[in-house]
Protein backbone atom coordinates (compact mmCIF):
# COMPACT_ATOMS: atom_id res chain seq x y z
CA UNK A 1 0.00 0.00 0.00
CA UNK A 2 1.30 3.46 -0.91
CA UNK A 3 0.95 6.36 1.54
CA UNK A 4 1.58 9.80 -0.01
CA UNK A 5 3.32 12.29 2.25
CA UNK A 6 3.38 15.48 0.19
CA UNK A 7 2.27 18.81 1.66
CA UNK A 8 -1.09 18.79 -0.14
CA UNK A 9 -2.07 15.34 1.05
CA UNK A 10 -4.67 15.11 3.80
CA UNK A 11 -3.48 11.59 4.57
CA UNK A 12 0.11 12.67 5.08
CA UNK A 13 -0.84 15.58 7.32
CA UNK A 14 -3.07 13.38 9.47
CA UNK A 15 -0.37 10.73 9.86
CA UNK A 16 2.37 13.26 10.63
CA UNK A 17 0.47 14.46 13.70
CA UNK A 18 0.71 11.03 15.33
CA UNK A 19 3.50 9.43 17.28
CA UNK A 20 5.40 6.86 15.23
CA UNK A 21 4.03 3.92 17.23
CA UNK A 22 0.45 5.16 16.79
CA UNK A 23 1.12 5.90 13.11
CA UNK A 24 2.16 2.29 12.58
CA UNK A 25 -0.98 1.05 14.35
CA UNK A 26 -3.13 3.25 12.12
CA UNK A 27 -1.45 1.83 9.03
CA UNK A 28 -2.10 -1.70 10.30
CA UNK A 29 -5.77 -0.89 10.92
CA UNK A 30 -6.27 0.59 7.47
CA UNK A 31 -4.57 -2.28 5.67
CA UNK A 32 -6.22 -5.13 7.65
CA UNK A 33 -9.46 -6.84 6.73
CA UNK A 34 -12.66 -5.84 8.56
CA UNK A 35 -12.46 -8.47 11.29
CA UNK A 36 -8.81 -7.75 12.12
CA UNK A 37 -9.25 -3.99 11.92
CA UNK A 38 -12.04 -4.06 14.53
CA UNK A 39 -9.76 -5.81 17.03
CA UNK A 40 -6.86 -3.48 16.25
CA UNK A 41 -9.10 -0.41 16.55
CA UNK A 42 -10.52 -1.58 19.89
CA UNK A 43 -6.97 -2.12 21.15
CA UNK A 44 -5.95 1.37 20.02
CA UNK A 45 -9.02 2.89 21.69
CA UNK A 46 -8.10 1.25 25.01
CA UNK A 47 -4.48 2.41 24.99
CA UNK A 48 -4.64 5.98 23.66
CA UNK A 49 -5.71 9.14 25.43
CA UNK A 50 -8.64 10.98 23.86
CA UNK A 51 -6.60 13.58 21.98
CA UNK A 52 -4.36 10.96 20.44
CA UNK A 53 -7.35 8.73 19.71
CA UNK A 54 -9.19 11.52 17.89
CA UNK A 55 -6.15 12.18 15.68
CA UNK A 56 -5.72 8.44 15.06
CA UNK A 57 -9.38 8.08 14.06
CA UNK A 58 -9.06 11.01 11.64
CA UNK A 59 -6.06 9.28 10.06
CA UNK A 60 -7.92 5.95 9.85
CA UNK A 61 -10.83 7.68 8.12
CA UNK A 62 -8.46 9.38 5.67
CA UNK A 63 -6.71 6.09 4.86
CA UNK A 64 -9.78 3.85 4.82
CA UNK A 65 -11.92 5.47 2.16
CA UNK A 66 -15.10 3.46 1.71
CA UNK A 67 -14.60 1.46 4.91
CA UNK A 68 -17.43 1.15 7.42
CA UNK A 69 -15.10 0.91 10.43
CA UNK A 70 -15.80 4.44 11.71
CA UNK A 71 -18.92 6.53 11.09
CA UNK A 72 -18.74 10.21 10.16
CA UNK A 73 -18.84 12.45 13.22
CA UNK A 74 -20.89 15.19 11.57
CA UNK A 75 -22.59 13.70 8.50
CA UNK A 76 -23.99 16.11 5.91
CA UNK A 77 -26.91 13.81 5.27
CA UNK A 78 -28.77 12.03 8.09
CA UNK A 79 -28.00 8.37 8.60
CA UNK A 80 -31.13 6.25 8.44
CA UNK A 81 -29.38 2.95 8.96
CA UNK A 82 -26.33 1.88 10.85
CA UNK A 83 -23.96 0.56 8.22
CA UNK A 84 -20.83 0.86 10.31
CA UNK A 85 -19.18 -1.56 12.72
CA UNK A 86 -19.80 -1.28 16.46
CA UNK A 87 -16.62 -0.93 18.50
CA UNK A 88 -16.19 -1.47 22.24
CA UNK A 89 -17.61 1.30 24.42
CA UNK A 90 -15.60 3.78 26.47
CA UNK A 91 -16.28 4.42 30.12
CA UNK A 92 -18.34 7.57 30.80
CA UNK A 93 -15.40 9.86 31.67
CA UNK A 94 -13.54 8.93 28.50
CA UNK A 95 -16.71 9.44 26.42
CA UNK A 96 -17.19 12.93 27.83
CA UNK A 97 -13.54 13.83 27.34
CA UNK A 98 -13.67 12.52 23.77
CA UNK A 99 -16.79 14.57 23.01
CA UNK A 100 -15.14 17.71 24.46
CA UNK A 101 -12.10 17.10 22.28
CA UNK A 102 -14.21 16.61 19.13
CA UNK A 103 -16.19 19.79 19.81
CA UNK A 104 -13.04 21.85 20.41
CA UNK A 105 -11.43 20.47 17.26
CA UNK A 106 -14.46 21.21 15.07
CA UNK A 107 -15.26 24.80 16.04
GROMACS .gro file of N, CA and C in nm:
model
  321
    1UNK      N    1   0.085  -0.117   0.000
    1UNK     CA    2   0.000   0.000   0.000
    1UNK      C    3   0.089   0.123   0.000
    2UNK      N    4   0.052   0.224  -0.077
    2UNK     CA    5   0.130   0.346  -0.091
    2UNK      C    6   0.065   0.457  -0.009
    3UNK      N    7   0.144   0.527   0.073
    3UNK     CA    8   0.095   0.636   0.154
    3UNK      C    9   0.163   0.766   0.112
    4UNK      N   10   0.094   0.855   0.043
    4UNK     CA   11   0.158   0.980  -0.001
    4UNK      C   12   0.182   1.074   0.115
    5UNK      N   13   0.297   1.139   0.117
    5UNK     CA   14   0.332   1.229   0.225
    5UNK      C   15   0.368   1.368   0.173
    6UNK      N   16   0.308   1.413   0.065
    6UNK     CA   17   0.338   1.548   0.019
    6UNK      C   18   0.258   1.649   0.100
    7UNK      N   19   0.289   1.776   0.086
    7UNK     CA   20   0.227   1.881   0.166
    7UNK      C   21   0.077   1.895   0.140
    8UNK      N   22   0.032   1.863   0.021
    8UNK     CA   23  -0.109   1.879  -0.014
    8UNK      C   24  -0.195   1.763   0.034
    9UNK      N   25  -0.134   1.655   0.072
    9UNK     CA   26  -0.207   1.534   0.105
    9UNK      C   27  -0.268   1.540   0.244
   10UNK      N   28  -0.398   1.517   0.252
   10UNK     CA   29  -0.467   1.511   0.380
   10UNK      C   30  -0.420   1.390   0.460
   11UNK      N   31  -0.394   1.281   0.391
   11UNK     CA   32  -0.348   1.159   0.457
   11UNK      C   33  -0.214   1.182   0.524
   12UNK      N   34  -0.122   1.241   0.453
   12UNK     CA   35   0.011   1.267   0.508
   12UNK      C   36   0.006   1.360   0.627
   13UNK      N   37  -0.076   1.464   0.620
   13UNK     CA   38  -0.084   1.558   0.732
   13UNK      C   39  -0.147   1.493   0.854
   14UNK      N   40  -0.245   1.407   0.833
   14UNK     CA   41  -0.307   1.338   0.947
   14UNK      C   42  -0.208   1.241   1.012
   15UNK      N   43  -0.134   1.169   0.932
   15UNK     CA   44  -0.037   1.073   0.986
   15UNK      C   45   0.079   1.142   1.056
   16UNK      N   46   0.123   1.256   1.003
   16UNK     CA   47   0.237   1.326   1.063
   16UNK      C   48   0.209   1.376   1.203
   17UNK      N   49   0.084   1.396   1.237
   17UNK     CA   50   0.047   1.446   1.370
   17UNK      C   51   0.059   1.339   1.478
   18UNK      N   52   0.069   1.215   1.438
   18UNK     CA   53   0.071   1.103   1.533
   18UNK      C   54   0.212   1.065   1.572
   19UNK      N   55   0.223   1.003   1.690
   19UNK     CA   56   0.350   0.943   1.728
   19UNK      C   57   0.378   0.828   1.633
   20UNK      N   58   0.503   0.792   1.619
   20UNK     CA   59   0.540   0.686   1.523
   20UNK      C   60   0.472   0.554   1.557
   21UNK      N   61   0.466   0.519   1.686
   21UNK     CA   62   0.403   0.392   1.723
   21UNK      C   63   0.254   0.393   1.689
   22UNK      N   64   0.187   0.505   1.713
   22UNK     CA   65   0.045   0.516   1.679
   22UNK      C   66   0.026   0.518   1.528
   23UNK      N   67   0.116   0.584   1.458
   23UNK     CA   68   0.112   0.590   1.311
   23UNK      C   69   0.118   0.450   1.252
   24UNK      N   70   0.204   0.366   1.307
   24UNK     CA   71   0.216   0.229   1.258
   24UNK      C   72   0.090   0.149   1.287
   25UNK      N   73   0.028   0.173   1.402
   25UNK     CA   74  -0.098   0.105   1.435
   25UNK      C   75  -0.209   0.147   1.339
   26UNK      N   76  -0.213   0.275   1.306
   26UNK     CA   77  -0.313   0.325   1.212
   26UNK      C   78  -0.295   0.261   1.075
   27UNK      N   79  -0.172   0.249   1.031
   27UNK     CA   80  -0.145   0.183   0.903
   27UNK      C   81  -0.191   0.038   0.905
   28UNK      N   82  -0.167  -0.030   1.018
   28UNK     CA   83  -0.210  -0.170   1.030
   28UNK      C   84  -0.362  -0.180   1.025
   29UNK      N   85  -0.430  -0.088   1.091
   29UNK     CA   86  -0.577  -0.089   1.092
   29UNK      C   87  -0.631  -0.068   0.951
   30UNK      N   88  -0.574   0.027   0.880
   30UNK     CA   89  -0.627   0.059   0.747
   30UNK      C   90  -0.597  -0.048   0.643
   31UNK      N   91  -0.491  -0.126   0.666
   31UNK     CA   92  -0.457  -0.228   0.567
   31UNK      C   93  -0.512  -0.367   0.603
   32UNK      N   94  -0.568  -0.383   0.723
   32UNK     CA   95  -0.622  -0.513   0.765
   32UNK      C   96  -0.763  -0.533   0.709
   33UNK      N   97  -0.808  -0.658   0.713
   33UNK     CA   98  -0.946  -0.684   0.673
   33UNK      C   99  -1.040  -0.637   0.785
   34UNK      N  100  -1.170  -0.640   0.760
   34UNK     CA  101  -1.266  -0.584   0.856
   34UNK      C  102  -1.257  -0.647   0.994
   35UNK      N  103  -1.248  -0.778   1.000
   35UNK     CA  104  -1.246  -0.847   1.129
   35UNK      C  105  -1.121  -0.811   1.209
   36UNK      N  106  -1.006  -0.810   1.144
   36UNK     CA  107  -0.881  -0.775   1.212
   36UNK      C  108  -0.879  -0.628   1.251
   37UNK      N  109  -0.930  -0.542   1.164
   37UNK     CA  110  -0.925  -0.399   1.192
   37UNK      C  111  -1.011  -0.361   1.312
   38UNK      N  112  -1.121  -0.433   1.335
   38UNK     CA  113  -1.204  -0.406   1.453
   38UNK      C  114  -1.125  -0.435   1.580
   39UNK      N  115  -1.058  -0.548   1.586
   39UNK     CA  116  -0.976  -0.581   1.703
   39UNK      C  117  -0.863  -0.483   1.724
   40UNK      N  118  -0.795  -0.445   1.616
   40UNK     CA  119  -0.686  -0.348   1.625
   40UNK      C  120  -0.737  -0.211   1.669
   41UNK      N  121  -0.853  -0.171   1.618
   41UNK     CA  122  -0.910  -0.041   1.655
   41UNK      C  123  -0.953  -0.040   1.801
   42UNK      N  124  -1.014  -0.149   1.848
   42UNK     CA  125  -1.052  -0.158   1.989
   42UNK      C  126  -0.929  -0.151   2.079
   43UNK      N  127  -0.822  -0.216   2.039
   43UNK     CA  128  -0.697  -0.212   2.115
   43UNK      C  129  -0.641  -0.070   2.120
   44UNK      N  130  -0.643  -0.001   2.008
   44UNK     CA  131  -0.595   0.137   2.002
   44UNK      C  132  -0.680   0.228   2.091
   45UNK      N  133  -0.811   0.207   2.089
   45UNK     CA  134  -0.902   0.289   2.169
   45UNK      C  135  -0.879   0.270   2.318
   46UNK      N  136  -0.837   0.151   2.359
   46UNK     CA  137  -0.810   0.125   2.501
   46UNK      C  138  -0.681   0.193   2.547
   47UNK      N  139  -0.582   0.198   2.459
   47UNK     CA  140  -0.448   0.241   2.499
   47UNK      C  141  -0.421   0.390   2.482
   48UNK      N  142  -0.492   0.457   2.394
   48UNK     CA  143  -0.464   0.598   2.366
   48UNK      C  144  -0.546   0.692   2.454
   49UNK      N  145  -0.490   0.811   2.479
   49UNK     CA  146  -0.571   0.914   2.543
   49UNK      C  147  -0.664   0.972   2.437
   50UNK      N  148  -0.760   1.055   2.479
   50UNK     CA  149  -0.864   1.098   2.386
   50UNK      C  150  -0.812   1.187   2.274
   51UNK      N  151  -0.716   1.272   2.302
   51UNK     CA  152  -0.660   1.358   2.198
   51UNK      C  153  -0.590   1.276   2.091
   52UNK      N  154  -0.508   1.183   2.136
   52UNK     CA  155  -0.436   1.096   2.044
   52UNK      C  156  -0.533   1.006   1.967
   53UNK      N  157  -0.636   0.959   2.035
   53UNK     CA  158  -0.735   0.873   1.971
   53UNK      C  159  -0.811   0.949   1.862
   54UNK      N  160  -0.848   1.072   1.889
   54UNK     CA  161  -0.919   1.152   1.789
   54UNK      C  162  -0.833   1.171   1.664
   55UNK      N  163  -0.706   1.202   1.682
   55UNK     CA  164  -0.615   1.218   1.568
   55UNK      C  165  -0.598   1.086   1.493
   56UNK      N  166  -0.588   0.976   1.569
   56UNK     CA  167  -0.572   0.844   1.506
   56UNK      C  168  -0.697   0.808   1.425
   57UNK      N  169  -0.814   0.838   1.478
   57UNK     CA  170  -0.938   0.808   1.406
   57UNK      C  171  -0.950   0.892   1.280
   58UNK      N  172  -0.906   1.018   1.285
   58UNK     CA  173  -0.906   1.101   1.164
   58UNK      C  174  -0.815   1.041   1.058
   59UNK      N  175  -0.700   0.990   1.101
   59UNK     CA  176  -0.606   0.928   1.006
   59UNK      C  177  -0.664   0.799   0.949
   60UNK      N  178  -0.729   0.719   1.033
   60UNK     CA  179  -0.792   0.595   0.985
   60UNK      C  180  -0.899   0.627   0.882
   61UNK      N  181  -0.979   0.730   0.908
   61UNK     CA  182  -1.083   0.768   0.812
   61UNK      C  183  -1.022   0.816   0.680
   62UNK      N  184  -0.911   0.889   0.689
   62UNK     CA  185  -0.846   0.938   0.567
   62UNK      C  186  -0.787   0.823   0.486
   63UNK      N  187  -0.733   0.723   0.555
   63UNK     CA  188  -0.671   0.609   0.486
   63UNK      C  189  -0.772   0.506   0.438
   64UNK      N  190  -0.882   0.491   0.510
   64UNK     CA  191  -0.978   0.385   0.482
   64UNK      C  192  -1.100   0.439   0.409
   65UNK      N  193  -1.081   0.493   0.294
   65UNK     CA  194  -1.192   0.547   0.216
   65UNK      C  195  -1.284   0.432   0.176
   66UNK      N  196  -1.412   0.449   0.205
   66UNK     CA  197  -1.510   0.346   0.171
   66UNK      C  198  -1.528   0.240   0.277
   67UNK      N  199  -1.449   0.243   0.383
   67UNK     CA  200  -1.460   0.146   0.491
   67UNK      C  201  -1.573   0.186   0.585
   68UNK      N  202  -1.635   0.090   0.648
   68UNK     CA  203  -1.743   0.115   0.742
   68UNK      C  204  -1.695   0.100   0.887
   69UNK      N  205  -1.564   0.108   0.909
   69UNK     CA  206  -1.510   0.091   1.043
   69UNK      C  207  -1.553   0.204   1.136
   70UNK      N  208  -1.544   0.328   1.089
   70UNK     CA  209  -1.580   0.444   1.171
   70UNK      C  210  -1.685   0.528   1.100
   71UNK      N  211  -1.792   0.567   1.171
   71UNK     CA  212  -1.892   0.653   1.109
   71UNK      C  213  -1.843   0.798   1.102
   72UNK      N  214  -1.906   0.879   1.019
   72UNK     CA  215  -1.874   1.021   1.016
   72UNK      C  216  -1.921   1.084   1.146
   73UNK      N  217  -1.844   1.179   1.199
   73UNK     CA  218  -1.884   1.245   1.322
   73UNK      C  219  -1.997   1.345   1.298
   74UNK      N  220  -1.988   1.419   1.190
   74UNK     CA  221  -2.089   1.519   1.157
   74UNK      C  222  -2.132   1.498   1.012
   75UNK      N  223  -2.220   1.399   0.988
   75UNK     CA  224  -2.259   1.370   0.850
   75UNK      C  225  -2.342   1.484   0.789
   76UNK      N  226  -2.323   1.506   0.661
   76UNK     CA  227  -2.399   1.611   0.591
   76UNK      C  228  -2.541   1.566   0.562
   77UNK      N  229  -2.558   1.437   0.547
   77UNK     CA  230  -2.691   1.381   0.527
   77UNK      C  231  -2.721   1.289   0.645
   78UNK      N  232  -2.846   1.288   0.694
   78UNK     CA  233  -2.877   1.203   0.809
   78UNK      C  234  -2.860   1.055   0.777
   79UNK      N  235  -2.816   0.981   0.876
   79UNK     CA  236  -2.800   0.837   0.860
   79UNK      C  237  -2.929   0.769   0.903
   80UNK      N  238  -2.989   0.694   0.813
   80UNK     CA  239  -3.113   0.625   0.844
   80UNK      C  240  -3.090   0.480   0.883
   81UNK      N  241  -2.971   0.432   0.856
   81UNK     CA  242  -2.938   0.295   0.896
   81UNK      C  243  -2.793   0.291   0.942
   82UNK      N  244  -2.768   0.203   1.033
   82UNK     CA  245  -2.633   0.188   1.085
   82UNK      C  246  -2.557   0.091   0.996
   83UNK      N  247  -2.473   0.143   0.910
   83UNK     CA  248  -2.396   0.056   0.822
   83UNK      C  249  -2.248   0.060   0.857
   84UNK      N  250  -2.220   0.088   0.984
   84UNK     CA  251  -2.083   0.086   1.031
   84UNK      C  252  -2.068  -0.022   1.138
   85UNK      N  253  -1.947  -0.049   1.177
   85UNK     CA  254  -1.918  -0.156   1.272
   85UNK      C  255  -1.917  -0.100   1.413
   86UNK      N  256  -1.980  -0.170   1.506
   86UNK     CA  257  -1.980  -0.128   1.646
   86UNK      C  258  -1.849  -0.166   1.712
   87UNK      N  259  -1.785  -0.069   1.775
   87UNK     CA  260  -1.662  -0.093   1.850
   87UNK      C  261  -1.695  -0.098   1.998
   88UNK      N  262  -1.598  -0.142   2.079
   88UNK     CA  263  -1.619  -0.147   2.224
   88UNK      C  264  -1.645  -0.007   2.278
   89UNK      N  265  -1.727   0.001   2.382
   89UNK     CA  266  -1.761   0.130   2.442
   89UNK      C  267  -1.651   0.181   2.532
   90UNK      N  268  -1.648   0.314   2.548
   90UNK     CA  269  -1.560   0.378   2.647
   90UNK      C  270  -1.634   0.383   2.780
   91UNK      N  271  -1.559   0.410   2.887
   91UNK     CA  272  -1.628   0.442   3.012
   91UNK      C  273  -1.680   0.586   3.000
   92UNK      N  274  -1.766   0.628   3.091
   92UNK     CA  275  -1.834   0.757   3.080
   92UNK      C  276  -1.737   0.874   3.077
   93UNK      N  277  -1.636   0.875   3.164
   93UNK     CA  278  -1.540   0.986   3.167
   93UNK      C  279  -1.466   1.000   3.035
   94UNK      N  280  -1.426   0.887   2.977
   94UNK     CA  281  -1.354   0.893   2.850
   94UNK      C  282  -1.447   0.939   2.738
   95UNK      N  283  -1.575   0.898   2.742
   95UNK     CA  284  -1.671   0.944   2.642
   95UNK      C  285  -1.687   1.095   2.647
   96UNK      N  286  -1.702   1.149   2.768
   96UNK     CA  287  -1.719   1.293   2.783
   96UNK      C  288  -1.595   1.369   2.739
   97UNK      N  289  -1.479   1.319   2.776
   97UNK     CA  290  -1.354   1.383   2.734
   97UNK      C  291  -1.339   1.379   2.583
   98UNK      N  292  -1.376   1.266   2.523
   98UNK     CA  293  -1.367   1.252   2.377
   98UNK      C  294  -1.461   1.352   2.309
   99UNK      N  295  -1.584   1.363   2.360
   99UNK     CA  296  -1.679   1.457   2.301
   99UNK      C  297  -1.630   1.601   2.314
  100UNK      N  298  -1.572   1.637   2.429
  100UNK     CA  299  -1.514   1.771   2.446
  100UNK      C  300  -1.405   1.796   2.343
  101UNK      N  301  -1.320   1.697   2.324
  101UNK     CA  302  -1.210   1.710   2.228
  101UNK      C  303  -1.263   1.728   2.085
  102UNK      N  304  -1.363   1.651   2.048
  102UNK     CA  305  -1.421   1.661   1.913
  102UNK      C  306  -1.483   1.799   1.893
  103UNK      N  307  -1.555   1.847   1.993
  103UNK     CA  308  -1.619   1.979   1.981
  103UNK      C  309  -1.515   2.089   1.967
  104UNK      N  310  -1.410   2.084   2.048
  104UNK     CA  311  -1.304   2.185   2.041
  104UNK      C  312  -1.232   2.180   1.907
  105UNK      N  313  -1.215   2.062   1.853
  105UNK     CA  314  -1.143   2.047   1.726
  105UNK      C  315  -1.226   2.087   1.605
  106UNK      N  316  -1.358   2.092   1.620
  106UNK     CA  317  -1.446   2.121   1.507
  106UNK      C  318  -1.520   2.253   1.520
  107UNK      N  319  -1.461   2.348   1.590
  107UNK     CA  320  -1.526   2.480   1.604
  107UNK      C  321  -1.519   2.555   1.474
   0.00000   0.00000   0.00000
